[in-house]
Amino acid sequence: MKKLLLGCLVLCLSISAYAKQCAVPANKIDIGSVKLHQNWQSFKQVHPTGRLLGDTIDMFDTDYAFAREGVMGVGFIDFDISKNRIIGFTLNYNDGKYADYDTPIETFKNSILKHSSFPKTGWVLSKDKQTYSYHCDDYKLFIKQDYGAGKGSLGAVVWVFSRYSDSF
């Protein structure tokens, strides 16, 4: 019985060691004129051309608010209808004021951190040196620069996922 209790204690402590408190609250994550957990009405005021289509917000093209923030394209915006909030999105910065295919990942990351409310520390660089990631209990953030190399390359992009997103 003591071994079972000790095993459970070790397991619980090791699981809690992987949990990480977020340096910035989820509802304060703001980049490129989009906020994590932003409601539809607030988003629509900033982006009047956006259309709510079920569980996504469609941006056929980037509007003035995105362009002003250096966003050159919107990959997707996931929306939780029941809670009326954005739960994930991707923004493309390639060929904009912060990055192109040749911009080093470190330079792109520093530009994003300077122009967003993202946490300033705690970022981890991937082994292939193309993606910085920040993971905490409430969200995951990715700053990626694949330099346009290979099939399906995207260039300079940012991914944001709330813990409520299927992509979390």
mmCIF file with all atom_site columns, N, CA, C and O in Angstrom, residues 134-154:
data_model
loop_
_atom_site.group_PDB
_atom_site.id
_atom_site.type_symbol
_atom_site.label_atom_id
_atom_site.label_alt_id
_atom_site.label_comp_id
_atom_site.label_asym_id
_atom_site.label_entity_id
_atom_site.label_seq_id
_atom_site.pdbx_PDB_ins_code
_atom_site.Cartn_x
_atom_site.Cartn_y
_atom_site.Cartn_z
_atom_site.occupancy
_atom_site.B_iso_or_equiv
_atom_site.pdbx_formal_charge
_atom_site.auth_seq_id
_atom_site.auth_comp_id
_atom_site.auth_asym_id
_atom_site.auth_atom_id
_atom_site.pdbx_PDB_model_num
ATOM 1  N N  . TYR A 1 134 ? 6.313  29.004 -27.167 1.00 0.00 ? 134 TYR A N  1
ATOM 2  C CA . TYR A 1 134 ? 6.049  29.342 -25.769 1.00 0.00 ? 134 TYR A CA 1
ATOM 3  C C  . TYR A 1 134 ? 4.800  28.570 -25.374 1.00 0.00 ? 134 TYR A C  1
ATOM 4  O O  . TYR A 1 134 ? 3.738  28.767 -25.981 1.00 0.00 ? 134 TYR A O  1
ATOM 5  N N  . HIS A 1 135 ? 4.907  27.689 -24.386 1.00 0.00 ? 135 HIS A N  1
ATOM 6  C CA . HIS A 1 135 ? 3.780  26.878 -23.938 1.00 0.00 ? 135 HIS A CA 1
ATOM 7  C C  . HIS A 1 135 ? 3.521  27.167 -22.469 1.00 0.00 ? 135 HIS A C  1
ATOM 8  O O  . HIS A 1 135 ? 4.460  27.198 -21.668 1.00 0.00 ? 135 HIS A O  1
ATOM 9  N N  . CYS A 1 136 ? 2.272  27.357 -22.136 1.00 0.00 ? 136 CYS A N  1
ATOM 10 C CA . CYS A 1 136 ? 1.877  27.483 -20.742 1.00 0.00 ? 136 CYS A CA 1
ATOM 11 C C  . CYS A 1 136 ? 0.502  26.842 -20.568 1.00 0.00 ? 136 CYS A C  1
ATOM 12 O O  . CYS A 1 136 ? -0.031 26.265 -21.508 1.00 0.00 ? 136 CYS A O  1
ATOM 13 N N  . ASP A 1 137 ? -0.054 26.921 -19.384 1.00 0.00 ? 137 ASP A N  1
ATOM 14 C CA . ASP A 1 137 ? -1.309 26.240 -19.084 1.00 0.00 ? 137 ASP A CA 1
ATOM 15 C C  . ASP A 1 137 ? -2.473 26.680 -19.973 1.00 0.00 ? 137 ASP A C  1
ATOM 16 O O  . ASP A 1 137 ? -3.331 25.878 -20.303 1.00 0.00 ? 137 ASP A O  1
ATOM 17 N N  . ASP A 1 138 ? -2.508 27.947 -20.355 1.00 0.00 ? 138 ASP A N  1
ATOM 18 C CA . ASP A 1 138 ? -3.686 28.491 -21.033 1.00 0.00 ? 138 ASP A CA 1
ATOM 19 C C  . ASP A 1 138 ? -3.549 28.698 -22.540 1.00 0.00 ? 138 ASP A C  1
ATOM 20 O O  . ASP A 1 138 ? -4.545 28.902 -23.224 1.00 0.00 ? 138 ASP A O  1
ATOM 21 N N  . TYR A 1 139 ? -2.326 28.681 -23.058 1.00 0.00 ? 139 TYR A N  1
ATOM 22 C CA . TYR A 1 139 ? -2.147 28.887 -24.496 1.00 0.00 ? 139 TYR A CA 1
ATOM 23 C C  . TYR A 1 139 ? -0.783 28.394 -24.955 1.00 0.00 ? 139 TYR A C  1
ATOM 24 O O  . TYR A 1 139 ? 0.123  28.157 -24.149 1.00 0.00 ? 139 TYR A O  1
ATOM 25 N N  . LYS A 1 140 ? -0.671 28.272 -26.283 1.00 0.00 ? 140 LYS A N  1
ATOM 26 C CA . LYS A 1 140 ? 0.597  27.968 -26.942 1.00 0.00 ? 140 LYS A CA 1
ATOM 27 C C  . LYS A 1 140 ? 0.804  29.008 -28.029 1.00 0.00 ? 140 LYS A C  1
ATOM 28 O O  . LYS A 1 140 ? -0.122 29.336 -28.768 1.00 0.00 ? 140 LYS A O  1
ATOM 29 N N  . LEU A 1 141 ? 2.034  29.501 -28.122 1.00 0.00 ? 141 LEU A N  1
ATOM 30 C CA . LEU A 1 141 ? 2.388  30.502 -29.112 1.00 0.00 ? 141 LEU A CA 1
ATOM 31 C C  . LEU A 1 141 ? 3.566  29.977 -29.931 1.00 0.00 ? 141 LEU A C  1
ATOM 32 O O  . LEU A 1 141 ? 4.475  29.356 -29.374 1.00 0.00 ? 141 LEU A O  1
ATOM 33 N N  . PHE A 1 142 ? 3.526  30.241 -31.230 1.00 0.00 ? 142 PHE A N  1
ATOM 34 C CA . PHE A 1 142 ? 4.613  29.823 -32.119 1.00 0.00 ? 142 PHE A CA 1
ATOM 35 C C  . PHE A 1 142 ? 4.985  30.979 -33.036 1.00 0.00 ? 142 PHE A C  1
ATOM 36 O O  . PHE A 1 142 ? 4.113  31.618 -33.616 1.00 0.00 ? 142 PHE A O  1
ATOM 37 N N  . ILE A 1 143 ? 6.276  31.226 -33.156 1.00 0.00 ? 143 ILE A N  1
ATOM 38 C CA . ILE A 1 143 ? 6.815  32.199 -34.110 1.00 0.00 ? 143 ILE A CA 1
ATOM 39 C C  . ILE A 1 143 ? 7.698  31.387 -35.044 1.00 0.00 ? 143 ILE A C  1
ATOM 40 O O  . ILE A 1 143 ? 8.695  30.818 -34.613 1.00 0.00 ? 143 ILE A O  1
ATOM 41 N N  . LYS A 1 144 ? 7.297  31.295 -36.316 1.00 0.00 ? 144 LYS A N  1
ATOM 42 C CA . LYS A 1 144 ? 7.978  30.393 -37.253 1.00 0.00 ? 144 LYS A CA 1
ATOM 43 C C  . LYS A 1 144 ? 8.495  31.160 -38.463 1.00 0.00 ? 144 LYS A C  1
ATOM 44 O O  . LYS A 1 144 ? 7.843  32.059 -38.971 1.00 0.00 ? 144 LYS A O  1
ATOM 45 N N  . GLN A 1 145 ? 9.677  30.759 -38.897 1.00 0.00 ? 145 GLN A N  1
ATOM 46 C CA . GLN A 1 145 ? 10.275 31.295 -40.116 1.00 0.00 ? 145 GLN A CA 1
ATOM 47 C C  . GLN A 1 145 ? 10.899 30.115 -40.852 1.00 0.00 ? 145 GLN A C  1
ATOM 48 O O  . GLN A 1 145 ? 11.920 29.591 -40.430 1.00 0.00 ? 145 GLN A O  1
ATOM 49 N N  . ASP A 1 146 ? 10.245 29.669 -41.933 1.00 0.00 ? 146 ASP A N  1
ATOM 50 C CA . ASP A 1 146 ? 10.789 28.518 -42.676 1.00 0.00 ? 146 ASP A CA 1
ATOM 51 C C  . ASP A 1 146 ? 11.544 28.948 -43.928 1.00 0.00 ? 146 ASP A C  1
ATOM 52 O O  . ASP A 1 146 ? 11.953 28.117 -44.720 1.00 0.00 ? 146 ASP A O  1
ATOM 53 N N  . TYR A 1 147 ? 11.716 30.254 -44.104 1.00 0.00 ? 147 TYR A N  1
ATOM 54 C CA . TYR A 1 147 ? 12.525 30.823 -45.194 1.00 0.00 ? 147 TYR A CA 1
ATOM 55 C C  . TYR A 1 147 ? 12.034 30.422 -46.580 1.00 0.00 ? 147 TYR A C  1
ATOM 56 O O  . TYR A 1 147 ? 12.777 30.461 -47.540 1.00 0.00 ? 147 TYR A O  1
ATOM 57 N N  . GLY A 1 148 ? 10.765 30.020 -46.675 1.00 0.00 ? 148 GLY A N  1
ATOM 58 C CA . GLY A 1 148 ? 10.205 29.655 -47.968 1.00 0.00 ? 148 GLY A CA 1
ATOM 59 C C  . GLY A 1 148 ? 10.769 28.376 -48.535 1.00 0.00 ? 148 GLY A C  1
ATOM 60 O O  . GLY A 1 148 ? 10.611 28.098 -49.718 1.00 0.00 ? 148 GLY A O  1
ATOM 61 N N  . ALA A 1 149 ? 11.431 27.597 -47.701 1.00 0.00 ? 149 ALA A N  1
ATOM 62 C CA . ALA A 1 149 ? 12.080 26.372 -48.170 1.00 0.00 ? 149 ALA A CA 1
ATOM 63 C C  . ALA A 1 149 ? 11.133 25.185 -48.119 1.00 0.00 ? 149 ALA A C  1
ATOM 64 O O  . ALA A 1 149 ? 10.486 24.946 -47.115 1.00 0.00 ? 149 ALA A O  1
ATOM 65 N N  . GLY A 1 150 ? 11.026 24.487 -49.218 1.00 0.00 ? 150 GLY A N  1
ATOM 66 C CA . GLY A 1 150 ? 10.251 23.260 -49.240 1.00 0.00 ? 150 GLY A CA 1
ATOM 67 C C  . GLY A 1 150 ? 8.793  23.450 -49.591 1.00 0.00 ? 150 GLY A C  1
ATOM 68 O O  . GLY A 1 150 ? 8.243  24.545 -49.553 1.00 0.00 ? 150 GLY A O  1
ATOM 69 N N  . LYS A 1 151 ? 8.181  22.329 -49.927 1.00 0.00 ? 151 LYS A N  1
ATOM 70 C CA . LYS A 1 151 ? 6.763  22.319 -50.283 1.00 0.00 ? 151 LYS A CA 1
ATOM 71 C C  . LYS A 1 151 ? 5.922  22.705 -49.072 1.00 0.00 ? 151 LYS A C  1
ATOM 72 O O  . LYS A 1 151 ? 6.157  22.242 -47.969 1.00 0.00 ? 151 LYS A O  1
ATOM 73 N N  . GLY A 1 152 ? 4.962  23.557 -49.296 1.00 0.00 ? 152 GLY A N  1
ATOM 74 C CA . GLY A 1 152 ? 4.068  23.980 -48.223 1.00 0.00 ? 152 GLY A CA 1
ATOM 75 C C  . GLY A 1 152 ? 4.685  24.999 -47.280 1.00 0.00 ? 152 GLY A C  1
ATOM 76 O O  . GLY A 1 152 ? 4.171  25.222 -46.192 1.00 0.00 ? 152 GLY A O  1
ATOM 77 N N  . SER A 1 153 ? 5.759  25.611 -47.670 1.00 0.00 ? 153 SER A N  1
ATOM 78 C CA . SER A 1 153 ? 6.396  26.594 -46.799 1.00 0.00 ? 153 SER A CA 1
ATOM 79 C C  . SER A 1 153 ? 5.514  27.841 -46.685 1.00 0.00 ? 153 SER A C  1
ATOM 80 O O  . SER A 1 153 ? 4.743  28.166 -47.580 1.00 0.00 ? 153 SER A O  1
ATOM 81 N N  . LEU A 1 154 ? 5.642  28.510 -45.557 1.00 0.00 ? 154 LEU A N  1
ATOM 82 C CA . LEU A 1 154 ? 4.786  29.661 -45.274 1.00 0.00 ? 154 LEU A CA 1
ATOM 83 C C  . LEU A 1 154 ? 5.553  30.957 -45.108 1.00 0.00 ? 154 LEU A C  1
ATOM 84 O O  . LEU A 1 154 ? 4.975  32.027 -45.131 1.00 0.00 ? 154 LEU A O  1
#
